[in-house]
XYZ file of C-alpha atoms in Angstrom:
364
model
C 0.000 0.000 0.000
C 0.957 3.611 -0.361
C 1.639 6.185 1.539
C -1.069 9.078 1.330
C 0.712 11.861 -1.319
C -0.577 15.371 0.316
C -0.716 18.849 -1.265
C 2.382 21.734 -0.860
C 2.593 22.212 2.863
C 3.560 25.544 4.584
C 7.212 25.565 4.830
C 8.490 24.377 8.258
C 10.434 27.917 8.472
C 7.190 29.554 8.593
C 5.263 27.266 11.341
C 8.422 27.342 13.470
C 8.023 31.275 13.785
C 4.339 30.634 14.399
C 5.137 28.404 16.891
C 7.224 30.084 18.791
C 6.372 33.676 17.996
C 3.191 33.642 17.508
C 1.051 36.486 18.678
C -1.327 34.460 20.525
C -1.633 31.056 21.891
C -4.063 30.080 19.306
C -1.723 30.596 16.870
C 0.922 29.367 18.615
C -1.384 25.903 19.073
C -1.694 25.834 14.987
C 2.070 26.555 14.289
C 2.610 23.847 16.566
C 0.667 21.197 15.905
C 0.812 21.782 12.287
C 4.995 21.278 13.021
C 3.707 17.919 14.205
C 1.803 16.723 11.128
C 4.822 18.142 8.831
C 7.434 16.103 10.803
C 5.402 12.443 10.689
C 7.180 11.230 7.858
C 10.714 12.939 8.766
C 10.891 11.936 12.720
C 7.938 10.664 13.887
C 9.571 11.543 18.023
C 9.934 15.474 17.070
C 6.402 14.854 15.757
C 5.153 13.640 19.004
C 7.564 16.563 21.042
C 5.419 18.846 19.154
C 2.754 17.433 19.040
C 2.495 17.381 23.287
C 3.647 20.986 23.562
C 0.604 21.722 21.286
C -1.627 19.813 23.772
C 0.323 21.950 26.556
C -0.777 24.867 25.192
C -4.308 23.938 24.204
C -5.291 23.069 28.244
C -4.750 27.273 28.223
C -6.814 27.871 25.424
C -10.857 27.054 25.285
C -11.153 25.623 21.569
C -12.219 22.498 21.647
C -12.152 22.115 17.723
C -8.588 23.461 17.708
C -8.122 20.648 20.442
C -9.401 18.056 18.349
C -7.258 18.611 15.240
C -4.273 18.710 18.026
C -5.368 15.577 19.073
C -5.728 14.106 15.721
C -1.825 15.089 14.847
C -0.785 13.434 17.770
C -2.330 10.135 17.418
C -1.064 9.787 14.392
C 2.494 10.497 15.579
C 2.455 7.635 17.900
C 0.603 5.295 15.618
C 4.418 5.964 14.203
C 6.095 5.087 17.465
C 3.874 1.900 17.556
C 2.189 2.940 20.363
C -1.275 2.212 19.529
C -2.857 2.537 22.758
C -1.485 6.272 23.174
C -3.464 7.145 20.160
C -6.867 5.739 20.400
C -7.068 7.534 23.737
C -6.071 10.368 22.238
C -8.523 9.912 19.115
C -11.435 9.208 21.202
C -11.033 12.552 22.987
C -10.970 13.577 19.365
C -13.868 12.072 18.668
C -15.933 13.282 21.552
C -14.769 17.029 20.721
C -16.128 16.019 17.377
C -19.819 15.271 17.769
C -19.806 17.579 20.974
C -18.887 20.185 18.790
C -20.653 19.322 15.956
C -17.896 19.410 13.715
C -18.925 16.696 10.999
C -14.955 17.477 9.713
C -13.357 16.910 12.343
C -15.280 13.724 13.442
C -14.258 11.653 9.796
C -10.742 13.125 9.934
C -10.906 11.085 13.881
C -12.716 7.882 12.539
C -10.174 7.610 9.542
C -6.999 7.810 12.036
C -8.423 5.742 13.994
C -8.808 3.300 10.873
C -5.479 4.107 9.745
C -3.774 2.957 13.800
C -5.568 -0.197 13.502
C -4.030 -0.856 9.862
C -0.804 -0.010 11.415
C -1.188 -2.750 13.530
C -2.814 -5.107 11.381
C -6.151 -5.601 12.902
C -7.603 -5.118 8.776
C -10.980 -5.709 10.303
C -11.169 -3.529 12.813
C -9.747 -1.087 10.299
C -12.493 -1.378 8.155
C -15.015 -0.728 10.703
C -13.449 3.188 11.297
C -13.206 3.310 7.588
C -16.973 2.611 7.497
C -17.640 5.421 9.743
C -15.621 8.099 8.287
C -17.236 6.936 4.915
C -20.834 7.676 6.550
C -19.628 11.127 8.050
C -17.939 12.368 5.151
C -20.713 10.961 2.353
C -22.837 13.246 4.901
C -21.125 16.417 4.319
C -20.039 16.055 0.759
C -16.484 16.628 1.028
C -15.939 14.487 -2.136
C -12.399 14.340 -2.306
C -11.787 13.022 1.317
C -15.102 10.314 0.052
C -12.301 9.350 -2.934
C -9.769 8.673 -0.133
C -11.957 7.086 1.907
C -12.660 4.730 -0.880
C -9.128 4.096 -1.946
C -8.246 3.154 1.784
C -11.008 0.411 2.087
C -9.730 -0.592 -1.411
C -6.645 -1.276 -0.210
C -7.574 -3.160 2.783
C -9.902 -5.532 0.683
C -6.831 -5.441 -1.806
C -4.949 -7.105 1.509
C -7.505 -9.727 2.264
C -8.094 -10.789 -1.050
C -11.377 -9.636 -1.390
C -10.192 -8.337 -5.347
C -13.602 -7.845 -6.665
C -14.881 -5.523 -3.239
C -11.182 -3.631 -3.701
C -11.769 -2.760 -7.552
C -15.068 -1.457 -6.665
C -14.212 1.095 -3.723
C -11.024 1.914 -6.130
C -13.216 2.635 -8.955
C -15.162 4.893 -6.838
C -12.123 6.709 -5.956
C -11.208 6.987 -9.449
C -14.089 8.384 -10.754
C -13.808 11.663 -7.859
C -10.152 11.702 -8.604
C -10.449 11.798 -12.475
C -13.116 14.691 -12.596
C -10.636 16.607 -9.933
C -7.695 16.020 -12.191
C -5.221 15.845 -9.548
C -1.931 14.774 -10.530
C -0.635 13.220 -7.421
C -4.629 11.872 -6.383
C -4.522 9.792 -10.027
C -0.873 8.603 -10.056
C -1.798 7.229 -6.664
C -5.219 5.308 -7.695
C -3.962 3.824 -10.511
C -0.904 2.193 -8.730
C -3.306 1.324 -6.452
C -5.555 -0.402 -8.845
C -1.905 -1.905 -10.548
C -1.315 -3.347 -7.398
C -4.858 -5.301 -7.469
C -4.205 -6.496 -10.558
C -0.233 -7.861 -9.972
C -1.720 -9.283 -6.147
C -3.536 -11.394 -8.812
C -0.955 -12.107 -11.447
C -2.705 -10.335 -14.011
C 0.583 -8.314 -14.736
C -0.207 -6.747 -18.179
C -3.251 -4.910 -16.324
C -0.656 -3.758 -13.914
C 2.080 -2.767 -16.395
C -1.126 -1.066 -18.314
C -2.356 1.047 -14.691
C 1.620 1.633 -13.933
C 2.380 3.543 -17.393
C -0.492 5.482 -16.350
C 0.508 6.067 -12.753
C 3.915 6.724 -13.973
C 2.672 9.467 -16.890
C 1.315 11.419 -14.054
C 3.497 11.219 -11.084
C 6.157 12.619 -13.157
C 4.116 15.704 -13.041
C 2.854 15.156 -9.295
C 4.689 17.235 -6.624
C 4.752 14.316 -4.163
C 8.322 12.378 -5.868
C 7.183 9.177 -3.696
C 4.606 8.521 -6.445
C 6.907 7.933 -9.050
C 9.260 5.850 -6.474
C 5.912 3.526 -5.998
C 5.294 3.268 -9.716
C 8.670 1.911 -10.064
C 9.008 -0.417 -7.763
C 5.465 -2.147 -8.646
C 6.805 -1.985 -12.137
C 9.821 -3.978 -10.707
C 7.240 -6.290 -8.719
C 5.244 -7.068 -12.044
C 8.439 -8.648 -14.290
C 9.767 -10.113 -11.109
C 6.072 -12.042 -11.331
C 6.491 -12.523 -15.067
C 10.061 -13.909 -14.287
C 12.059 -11.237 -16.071
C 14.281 -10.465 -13.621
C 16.413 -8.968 -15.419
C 13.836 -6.330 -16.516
C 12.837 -5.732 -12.652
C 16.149 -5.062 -12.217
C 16.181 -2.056 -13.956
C 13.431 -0.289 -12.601
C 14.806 -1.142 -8.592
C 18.270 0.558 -9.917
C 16.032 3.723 -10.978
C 14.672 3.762 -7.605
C 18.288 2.640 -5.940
C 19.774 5.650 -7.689
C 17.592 8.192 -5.441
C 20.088 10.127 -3.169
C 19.512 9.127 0.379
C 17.125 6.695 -0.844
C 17.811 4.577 2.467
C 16.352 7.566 4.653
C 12.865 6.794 3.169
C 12.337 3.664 4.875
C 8.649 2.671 3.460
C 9.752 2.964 -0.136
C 13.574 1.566 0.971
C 12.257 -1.524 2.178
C 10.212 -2.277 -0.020
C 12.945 -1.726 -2.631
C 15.164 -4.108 -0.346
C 12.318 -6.662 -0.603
C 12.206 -6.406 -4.755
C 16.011 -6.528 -5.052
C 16.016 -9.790 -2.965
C 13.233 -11.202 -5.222
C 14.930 -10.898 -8.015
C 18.138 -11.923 -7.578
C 16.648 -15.525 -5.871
C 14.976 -15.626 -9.060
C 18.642 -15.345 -10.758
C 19.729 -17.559 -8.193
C 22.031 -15.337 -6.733
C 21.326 -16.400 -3.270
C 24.012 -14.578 -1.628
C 22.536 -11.036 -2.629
C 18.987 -12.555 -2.161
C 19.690 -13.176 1.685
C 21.928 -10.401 2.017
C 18.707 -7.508 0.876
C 16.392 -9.652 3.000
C 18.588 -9.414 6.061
C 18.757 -5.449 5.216
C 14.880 -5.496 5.250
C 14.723 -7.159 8.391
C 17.104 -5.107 10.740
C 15.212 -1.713 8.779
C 14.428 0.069 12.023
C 10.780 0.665 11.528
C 9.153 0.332 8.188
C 7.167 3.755 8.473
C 3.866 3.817 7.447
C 3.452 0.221 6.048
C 1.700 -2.736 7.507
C 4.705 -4.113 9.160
C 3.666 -7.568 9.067
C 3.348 -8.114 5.109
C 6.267 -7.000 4.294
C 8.011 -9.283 6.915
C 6.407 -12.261 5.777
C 7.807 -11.755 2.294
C 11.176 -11.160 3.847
C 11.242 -14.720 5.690
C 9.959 -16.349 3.004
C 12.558 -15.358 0.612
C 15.135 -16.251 3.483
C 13.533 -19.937 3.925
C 13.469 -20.565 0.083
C 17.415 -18.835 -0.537
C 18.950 -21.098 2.634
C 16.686 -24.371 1.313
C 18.198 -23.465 -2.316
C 21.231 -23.278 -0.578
C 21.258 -26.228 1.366
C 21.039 -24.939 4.736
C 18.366 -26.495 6.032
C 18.179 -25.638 9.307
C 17.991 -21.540 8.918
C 15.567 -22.722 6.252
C 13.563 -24.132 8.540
C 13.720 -21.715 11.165
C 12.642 -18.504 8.237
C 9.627 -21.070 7.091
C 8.762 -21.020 10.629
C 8.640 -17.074 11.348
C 6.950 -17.231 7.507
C 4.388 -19.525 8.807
C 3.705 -17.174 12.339
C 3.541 -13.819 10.603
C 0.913 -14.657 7.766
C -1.065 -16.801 10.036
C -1.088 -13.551 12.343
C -1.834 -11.227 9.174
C -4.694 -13.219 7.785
C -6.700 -14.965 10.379
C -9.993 -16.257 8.816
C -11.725 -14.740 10.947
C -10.249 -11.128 9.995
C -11.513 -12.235 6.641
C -14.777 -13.640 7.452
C -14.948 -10.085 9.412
C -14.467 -8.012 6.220
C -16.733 -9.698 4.082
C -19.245 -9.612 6.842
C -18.924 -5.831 7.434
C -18.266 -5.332 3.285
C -22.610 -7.102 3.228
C -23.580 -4.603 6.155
C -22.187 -1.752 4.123
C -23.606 -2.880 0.597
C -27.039 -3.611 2.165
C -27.346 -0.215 4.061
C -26.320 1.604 0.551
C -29.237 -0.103 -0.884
């Protein structure tokens, strides 16, 4: 999955100063917590060091929709640190403010965090539940582009559990919004998405056809991860077809980013594609060596955690087996075996397919 691409953001000069010299505390409050939201993807702990000295402020200051969006920055900063519990407290509060405020904005930008945490974590179906809710709130204010993301987020998830035909549906519904809006960054990102459906499937010339598309505009988009994502699905499609060779070339496009290592989401995935391939060439050595790099990755930012790890150990198991170590092969099969039964418990499944009816049924 991809991380969310977001418009040009103030520059972090400019919140500093109205952070710390604001004129008033309300100000101060927006400088701050706006610092927090900027520095999720760079360092998720000066995010949450912000993020707290906005709450600071905020006890001083009686705006309890300011306090909300606070809230909402926060949450998401520890949702970085892996501290889930941290954050649904805090997006509860959020929550509250929300409805007690009656701020219908405020209240889906709360339920889809919240969906987002449990992703983090893995719990898909619980995910899908907050997803559900923001879906309601924001279909019930109109605010059609967040309805597009809403839509490409449960598409995702269904993407995850295999649910194909549900995840073409919500992305299609996304596309549509995203299409009439023309946004460059919005359409580079749906279309990888909807490549990615497509190659989870093995139907890789529908993914090479969605990629070229994705590609074509995130050339153009201001967010350069979108072109990073393009290539390295690209890469993920011929190593399915078996070209590695081909795959190689779009990873070194990706590998020749300078401090490509810093962004860890798109790194380790990168680390995960360079390992497939060269198993594939039988180069075992360099297969276990990018796997081992993708393990010891010290977080893996905004991805679901567990996937990627389960590719990682399975590459390991089948590169020690080829190998004819048999005992590390066994022991990566093992951690294989733990991590996707953890991922995709049938129940999380049978849970998504029950809520998917609820949702279809109500819309009727």
């Amino acid at each position: 999955c991809h991380p969310p691409s977001y418009g040009q953001a103030p520059s972090l000069d400019s919140l500093e100063a109205m952070a710390f010299h604001g004129t008033t505390d309300s100000i101060k409050i927006e400088g701050l917590y706006k610092l927090c939201f900027s520095y999720l993807s760079i360092d998720p702990q000066k995010a949450v060091l912000y993020g707290e000295e906005a709450l600071l402020l905020s006890n001083k200051v009686p705006n309890e929709i300011l306090l909300a969006k606070v809230l909402n920055n926060l949450a998401q900063a520890y949702d970085l640190q892996r501290d889930f519990k941290k954050s649904r407290a805090l997006l509860q509060k959020a929550i509250y403010l929300s409805i007690k405020e009656n701020d219908e904005e405020g209240l889906g930008n709360a339920q889809n965090n919240m969906a987002l945490s449990y992703y983090l974590e893995g719990q898909l179906d619980s995910s899908l539940f907050w997803h559900y809710r923001a879906l309601e709130t924001r279909t019930k204010i109109g605010n059609v582009l967040q309805i597009a993301d809403t839509h490409n987020n449960i598409g995702i998830l269904f993407s995850l559990t295999k649910a194909y035909k549900n995840a073409l549906f919500h992305l299609n519904e996304a596309l549509k919004i995203y299409a009439s809006h023309k946004d460059t960054n919005d359409l580079a990102n749906i279309y990888s998405n909807v490549a990615d459906v497509y190659q989870r499937q093995k139907k890789y010339d529908s993914a090479i056809h969605f990629l070229h598309l994705s590609i074509n505009y995130a050339k153009f988009a201001s967010s350069p991860n979108l072109l990073k994502n393009a290539y390295l699905n690209m890469g993920f499609c011929y190593n399915g077809m078996q070209d590695y060779n081909k795959a190689l070339e779009y990873f070194k496009k990706i590998e020749s980013y300078s401090n490509i290592e810093k962004d860890v989401t798109v790194y380790s995935y990168l680390l995960l594609g360079l390992s497939d391939a060269y198993l594939g060439l039988h180069n075992y050595f360099l297969a276990i060596s990018y796997a081992n790099k993708g393990i010891q990755l010290p977080s893996v930012g905004d991805n679901n955690k567990l996937e990627l790890y389960s590719y990682y150990y399975k590459n390991l198991a089948e590169a020690y087996e080829a190998q004819g170590n048999l005992a590390n092969a066994l022991l990566y099969f093992k951690s294989y075996k733990s991590v996707t039964d953890s991922l995709r418990t049938e129940e999380n499944i049978r849970n998504l397919n029950d809520l998917a009816a609820k949702y279809e049924s109500k819309q009727k």
